[in-house]
Coordinates of C-alpha atoms in Angstrom, one line a residue:
M27 CA 220.5 -72.4 104.8
S28 CA 220.7 -73.2 108.6
Y29 CA 219.5 -69.9 109.5
L30 CA 216.3 -69.6 107.6
F31 CA 215.2 -73.4 108.9
R32 CA 216.3 -71.9 112.6
R33 CA 213.5 -69.3 111.6
A34 CA 211.4 -72.0 110.5
L35 CA 211.6 -74.3 114.3
Y36 CA 211.4 -70.8 115.7
A37 CA 207.3 -69.7 114.1
L38 CA 206.2 -73.0 115.3
P39 CA 205.8 -71.8 119.1
I40 CA 204.4 -68.6 117.5
L41 CA 201.9 -70.6 115.2
L42 CA 199.9 -72.3 117.9
G43 CA 200.2 -69.7 120.4
V44 CA 198.8 -67.9 117.7
A45 CA 196.0 -70.4 117.6
L46 CA 196.0 -71.3 120.8
L47 CA 195.3 -67.8 122.2
C48 CA 192.5 -66.8 118.8
F49 CA 190.2 -69.8 120.8
S50 CA 190.4 -68.2 123.2
L51 CA 189.7 -64.5 122.9
V52 CA 186.5 -65.6 121.2
H53 CA 185.5 -68.2 123.5
I54 CA 186.4 -65.5 126.8
A55 CA 184.2 -62.6 124.7
P56 CA 179.9 -62.1 126.0
G57 CA 177.1 -63.2 124.0
D58 CA 175.8 -66.7 122.8
P59 CA 177.4 -67.3 119.0
L60 CA 173.9 -70.0 118.7
V61 CA 171.0 -66.5 118.9
S62 CA 171.7 -64.9 114.9
V63 CA 170.6 -68.4 113.8
L64 CA 167.8 -69.1 116.0
P65 CA 164.5 -68.0 116.1
P66 CA 162.9 -65.8 118.6
D67 CA 161.0 -68.6 120.7
A68 CA 163.5 -71.7 120.3
S69 CA 162.9 -73.9 123.0
E70 CA 166.2 -74.8 125.4
E71 CA 166.3 -78.6 123.3
M72 CA 166.9 -77.2 119.9
R73 CA 169.2 -74.2 121.8
R74 CA 171.5 -77.8 123.1
Q75 CA 171.4 -79.3 119.6
L76 CA 172.0 -76.5 117.2
A77 CA 175.4 -76.3 120.5
A78 CA 176.2 -80.3 119.9
L79 CA 176.3 -79.3 116.4
Y80 CA 178.5 -76.9 116.4
G81 CA 180.6 -78.7 119.6
F82 CA 179.9 -75.7 121.9
D83 CA 178.3 -78.3 124.4
K84 CA 182.3 -79.9 124.5
P85 CA 184.8 -78.8 127.3
F86 CA 187.0 -75.7 126.5
V87 CA 190.1 -78.0 125.6
E88 CA 189.2 -80.6 123.6
Q89 CA 187.3 -77.8 121.6
F90 CA 190.3 -76.8 121.0
F91 CA 192.5 -79.4 119.9
H92 CA 189.6 -80.7 117.5
W93 CA 189.3 -77.5 116.6
L94 CA 193.1 -76.5 115.7
S95 CA 193.4 -80.5 115.0
R96 CA 190.8 -79.8 112.1
A97 CA 192.2 -76.9 110.7
L98 CA 196.1 -79.3 109.9
H99 CA 193.7 -80.6 107.8
G100 CA 192.8 -77.5 105.8
D101 CA 188.6 -77.4 107.0
L102 CA 188.1 -74.1 109.4
G103 CA 184.4 -75.2 110.3
T104 CA 180.9 -73.9 109.2
S105 CA 180.4 -69.3 108.9
I106 CA 177.1 -69.5 111.6
A107 CA 176.1 -66.7 109.6
T108 CA 176.1 -68.8 106.7
S109 CA 176.2 -72.7 106.5
R110 CA 178.8 -71.8 104.3
A111 CA 182.5 -73.3 104.7
V112 CA 185.4 -71.3 106.5
S113 CA 187.5 -72.3 104.7
T114 CA 185.8 -70.8 101.5
E115 CA 184.7 -67.7 102.8
V116 CA 188.1 -66.5 104.0
W117 CA 189.7 -68.1 101.0
N118 CA 188.1 -65.8 98.9
A119 CA 188.5 -62.7 101.4
V120 CA 192.1 -63.2 101.6
V121 CA 192.7 -63.4 98.1
N122 CA 191.1 -59.9 97.5
S123 CA 192.7 -59.2 100.9
V124 CA 196.6 -59.5 98.6
R125 CA 195.8 -58.6 95.7
L126 CA 194.7 -55.3 98.2
A127 CA 197.4 -55.7 100.0
A128 CA 200.7 -55.9 97.1
V129 CA 198.7 -52.6 95.1
A130 CA 199.8 -50.8 98.3
T131 CA 202.5 -52.2 99.8
L132 CA 204.2 -51.5 96.1
I133 CA 202.9 -47.7 96.0
G134 CA 203.4 -47.5 99.8
F135 CA 206.8 -49.0 99.0
S136 CA 207.8 -46.8 95.9
F137 CA 207.0 -42.9 97.4
G138 CA 208.4 -44.0 101.1
C139 CA 211.7 -44.7 99.8
L140 CA 211.4 -41.9 96.8
F141 CA 211.1 -39.5 100.1
G142 CA 213.2 -41.3 102.4
F143 CA 216.7 -40.5 100.1
V144 CA 215.3 -37.1 98.1
A145 CA 215.3 -36.2 102.2
G146 CA 218.4 -38.2 103.6
Y147 CA 221.0 -36.9 100.6
L148 CA 219.2 -32.9 100.8
R149 CA 219.6 -32.8 105.0
D150 CA 217.8 -29.9 106.0
S151 CA 217.0 -28.3 102.7
V152 CA 213.1 -27.6 101.3
A153 CA 212.4 -30.4 99.9
D154 CA 213.7 -32.2 103.6
R155 CA 211.7 -30.8 105.4
A156 CA 208.1 -31.1 102.1
A157 CA 208.8 -34.5 102.5
S158 CA 209.4 -34.9 106.4
F159 CA 205.5 -33.2 107.0
L160 CA 204.2 -35.6 104.1
S161 CA 205.5 -38.5 105.7
V162 CA 204.1 -36.9 109.7
F163 CA 201.0 -35.7 107.8
G164 CA 200.7 -39.9 106.5
V165 CA 202.1 -41.4 109.8
S166 CA 199.3 -39.5 112.1
M167 CA 196.2 -39.7 109.7
P168 CA 193.0 -40.9 110.3
H169 CA 193.0 -43.9 107.0
Y170 CA 189.4 -44.2 106.7
W171 CA 188.7 -40.2 106.7
L172 CA 192.0 -40.3 103.9
G173 CA 189.0 -42.5 103.0
M174 CA 185.7 -40.8 102.9
V175 CA 187.6 -37.2 102.0
L176 CA 189.2 -39.7 98.7
V177 CA 185.3 -40.5 98.1
I178 CA 183.4 -37.0 98.3
V179 CA 186.5 -35.7 96.4
F180 CA 187.1 -39.1 93.3
S181 CA 183.3 -40.4 93.0
V182 CA 180.4 -37.6 94.8
M183 CA 182.2 -34.5 93.4
L184 CA 184.1 -35.5 90.5
G185 CA 182.8 -38.3 89.7
W186 CA 185.6 -40.4 88.0
L187 CA 186.4 -43.5 90.8
P188 CA 183.3 -46.0 92.0
A189 CA 183.5 -45.5 95.1
T190 CA 183.0 -48.7 97.2
G191 CA 182.8 -52.6 95.8
A192 CA 185.6 -54.5 93.6
G193 CA 183.9 -54.6 90.3
P194 CA 181.1 -54.1 88.4
G195 CA 178.0 -54.9 89.6
G196 CA 179.2 -55.9 92.4
S197 CA 180.9 -58.6 90.2
G198 CA 183.2 -61.2 92.8
D199 CA 184.6 -62.4 89.9
W200 CA 188.3 -60.1 88.9
A201 CA 190.8 -58.9 85.8
W202 CA 193.9 -57.1 85.5
N203 CA 192.1 -54.7 83.7
W204 CA 190.6 -50.4 84.2
E205 CA 187.2 -51.8 84.8
H206 CA 187.8 -53.5 87.2
V207 CA 191.3 -51.9 88.8
Q208 CA 189.2 -47.8 89.1
F209 CA 188.0 -50.4 91.8
M210 CA 190.8 -50.3 94.2
V211 CA 193.0 -47.2 93.0
L212 CA 191.3 -45.9 96.3
P213 CA 191.9 -48.3 98.6
A214 CA 194.5 -48.5 97.6
V215 CA 195.6 -45.4 98.0
T216 CA 194.3 -44.7 101.5
M217 CA 195.7 -48.1 102.7
S218 CA 199.6 -47.0 100.6
V219 CA 199.7 -43.5 102.9
I220 CA 200.4 -45.1 106.5
P221 CA 202.8 -47.2 105.0
M222 CA 204.9 -44.6 102.9
G223 CA 205.5 -42.3 105.3
I224 CA 206.6 -45.2 107.7
V225 CA 209.4 -46.2 105.5
A226 CA 210.2 -42.8 104.2
R227 CA 211.1 -42.2 108.1
T228 CA 213.3 -45.2 108.0
V229 CA 215.5 -44.2 104.7
R230 CA 215.8 -41.1 105.8
A231 CA 217.3 -41.6 108.9
L232 CA 219.6 -44.6 108.0
V233 CA 220.3 -42.9 104.5
A234 CA 221.5 -39.9 106.7
E235 CA 224.2 -42.0 108.8
I236 CA 225.2 -43.9 106.6
L237 CA 226.1 -41.4 104.1
S238 CA 227.7 -39.2 107.5
N239 CA 230.0 -42.4 107.8
E240 CA 233.6 -43.0 106.8
F241 CA 233.4 -45.4 104.2
I242 CA 231.3 -43.4 102.5
V243 CA 234.0 -40.3 102.1
G244 CA 236.5 -43.1 101.1
L245 CA 233.9 -44.6 98.6
R246 CA 234.7 -40.5 96.7
A247 CA 237.6 -40.9 97.4
R248 CA 238.5 -44.0 95.6
G249 CA 236.6 -41.8 92.9
L250 CA 234.2 -43.9 92.6
S251 CA 231.2 -41.9 91.2
E252 CA 228.3 -41.0 92.6
F253 CA 226.3 -43.5 91.2
A254 CA 227.9 -46.2 92.5
V255 CA 228.2 -44.9 96.0
F256 CA 224.3 -44.0 95.4
R257 CA 224.4 -48.6 95.0
H258 CA 226.6 -48.6 98.3
V259 CA 223.7 -46.6 100.6
V260 CA 221.2 -48.7 99.0
K261 CA 222.3 -51.8 99.9
N262 CA 223.3 -51.4 103.5
V263 CA 219.4 -50.0 103.8
A264 CA 218.0 -52.9 101.7
P265 CA 218.0 -55.4 104.5
T266 CA 216.2 -52.3 107.6
A267 CA 213.5 -51.1 104.5
L268 CA 212.9 -54.7 103.0
S269 CA 211.6 -55.8 106.9
V270 CA 209.6 -52.5 107.6
M271 CA 207.5 -53.2 104.7
G272 CA 207.1 -56.5 105.6
L273 CA 206.4 -55.8 109.0
Q274 CA 203.6 -53.4 107.3
L275 CA 202.6 -55.9 105.1
G276 CA 201.5 -58.1 107.9
Y277 CA 199.3 -55.4 109.3
L278 CA 197.7 -54.3 105.5
L279 CA 196.7 -57.7 105.5
G280 CA 194.8 -57.9 108.8
G281 CA 195.0 -54.5 110.0
S282 CA 192.8 -52.6 107.2
I283 CA 189.1 -53.3 108.7
L284 CA 188.2 -50.0 108.0
I285 CA 189.6 -48.9 105.0
E286 CA 187.2 -52.3 103.6
T287 CA 184.7 -51.2 105.9
V288 CA 184.6 -48.1 104.1
F289 CA 184.6 -48.4 100.9
S290 CA 183.3 -52.4 100.8
W291 CA 185.9 -54.4 99.9
P292 CA 185.4 -57.3 100.6
G293 CA 188.6 -58.7 101.8
T294 CA 189.8 -59.9 105.7
G295 CA 188.8 -57.1 107.5
F296 CA 185.3 -56.2 105.8
L297 CA 185.4 -60.6 106.4
L298 CA 186.5 -60.0 109.6
N299 CA 183.7 -56.8 110.8
S300 CA 180.6 -59.2 110.0
A301 CA 181.8 -62.0 111.8
I302 CA 182.3 -59.8 115.0
F303 CA 178.5 -58.3 114.6
Q304 CA 177.3 -61.6 113.5
R305 CA 179.3 -63.1 116.7
D306 CA 180.4 -65.4 114.0
F307 CA 182.9 -67.5 115.6
P308 CA 184.2 -70.5 113.9
L309 CA 184.7 -68.1 110.2
L310 CA 186.4 -65.1 113.1
Q311 CA 189.1 -68.0 114.3
G312 CA 189.2 -69.3 110.1
T313 CA 190.0 -66.3 110.1
I314 CA 192.1 -64.1 112.5
L315 CA 193.9 -68.4 112.3
V316 CA 195.5 -67.1 108.7
L317 CA 195.8 -64.0 108.8
A318 CA 198.6 -65.0 112.1
V319 CA 199.8 -67.7 109.4
F320 CA 200.6 -65.5 106.6
F321 CA 201.9 -63.5 109.1
V322 CA 204.9 -65.2 110.3
L323 CA 205.3 -67.0 106.4
L324 CA 206.2 -62.6 105.3
N325 CA 208.4 -62.9 107.9
L326 CA 209.9 -65.9 107.0
L327 CA 210.4 -64.4 103.1
V328 CA 210.7 -61.4 104.8
D329 CA 214.6 -62.3 106.5
A330 CA 215.3 -65.0 103.7
L331 CA 215.8 -61.5 101.8
Q332 CA 217.1 -60.1 103.9
T333 CA 220.3 -62.5 103.8
L334 CA 220.5 -61.6 100.5
F335 CA 221.6 -58.2 100.9
D336 CA 222.9 -58.1 104.1
P337 CA 225.3 -61.7 104.4
R338 CA 225.9 -60.6 107.9
I339 CA 223.0 -62.5 109.1
Q340 CA 223.5 -65.2 108.7
R341 CA 227.1 -64.8 110.3
Q342 CA 225.3 -63.9 113.7

């Protein structure tokens, strides 16, 4: 428990640093965020009034602490482009991204572990080379290109699955039925390829190393069945595999801009893309901050799960 408490304390300065960094980078970026809402013939007086409305007329430090204070109370400001609350737009996008990333993570982790264990147990065999090839191929392939290929094959040529959107008729309502899940299949498979390859390579190396250790020979010499030996291998592989998958889930939540744009999936990646092109500073800052908080909390969750599988972590 003290280990997790220390980890939580370490996360606080990280969150503060991320908040400062994201606020600073957005403000350093060239361009005027008010261009998207000001009419072409707007006067300088109108521009000053709008800048005062959004707080852009105040010093940088004052803007940051005012924004951070409101963010701690759940108020991320108002979108410049849509005039809607940033917290509402970000929450809807986060729910969609978490839903998609969770399914992609499940696919990537399951098949990655399967390929990794097969390659680790059958080293230097045809199965090992095939699994290794698929892993390297998955990591090396540009996922946005794979997404477009899957759209061409399964949506355009075969007509089996929808190409874009998150629901029939562009509806934002979600239900776990085939009518809605079919919209998730192609983006989830596309997102799962890279984490599947990374997990497979990691698990393969861990399994090969563990099987060469002397304690495995001792377990077999004691007459343990192969299934019992396999359970010991899994317990030793699990902490590292969970850590790698936790990082991949964090990257999927915030790094899926291209995939969500290709499939028009209304998640955080799609929202970030829109905010960047519209120069919507409040929306951009709010989205980045929420994703950073999710990433840090996800790492804490992974640390907690690791201590369950490997109590030695708590004693270090």
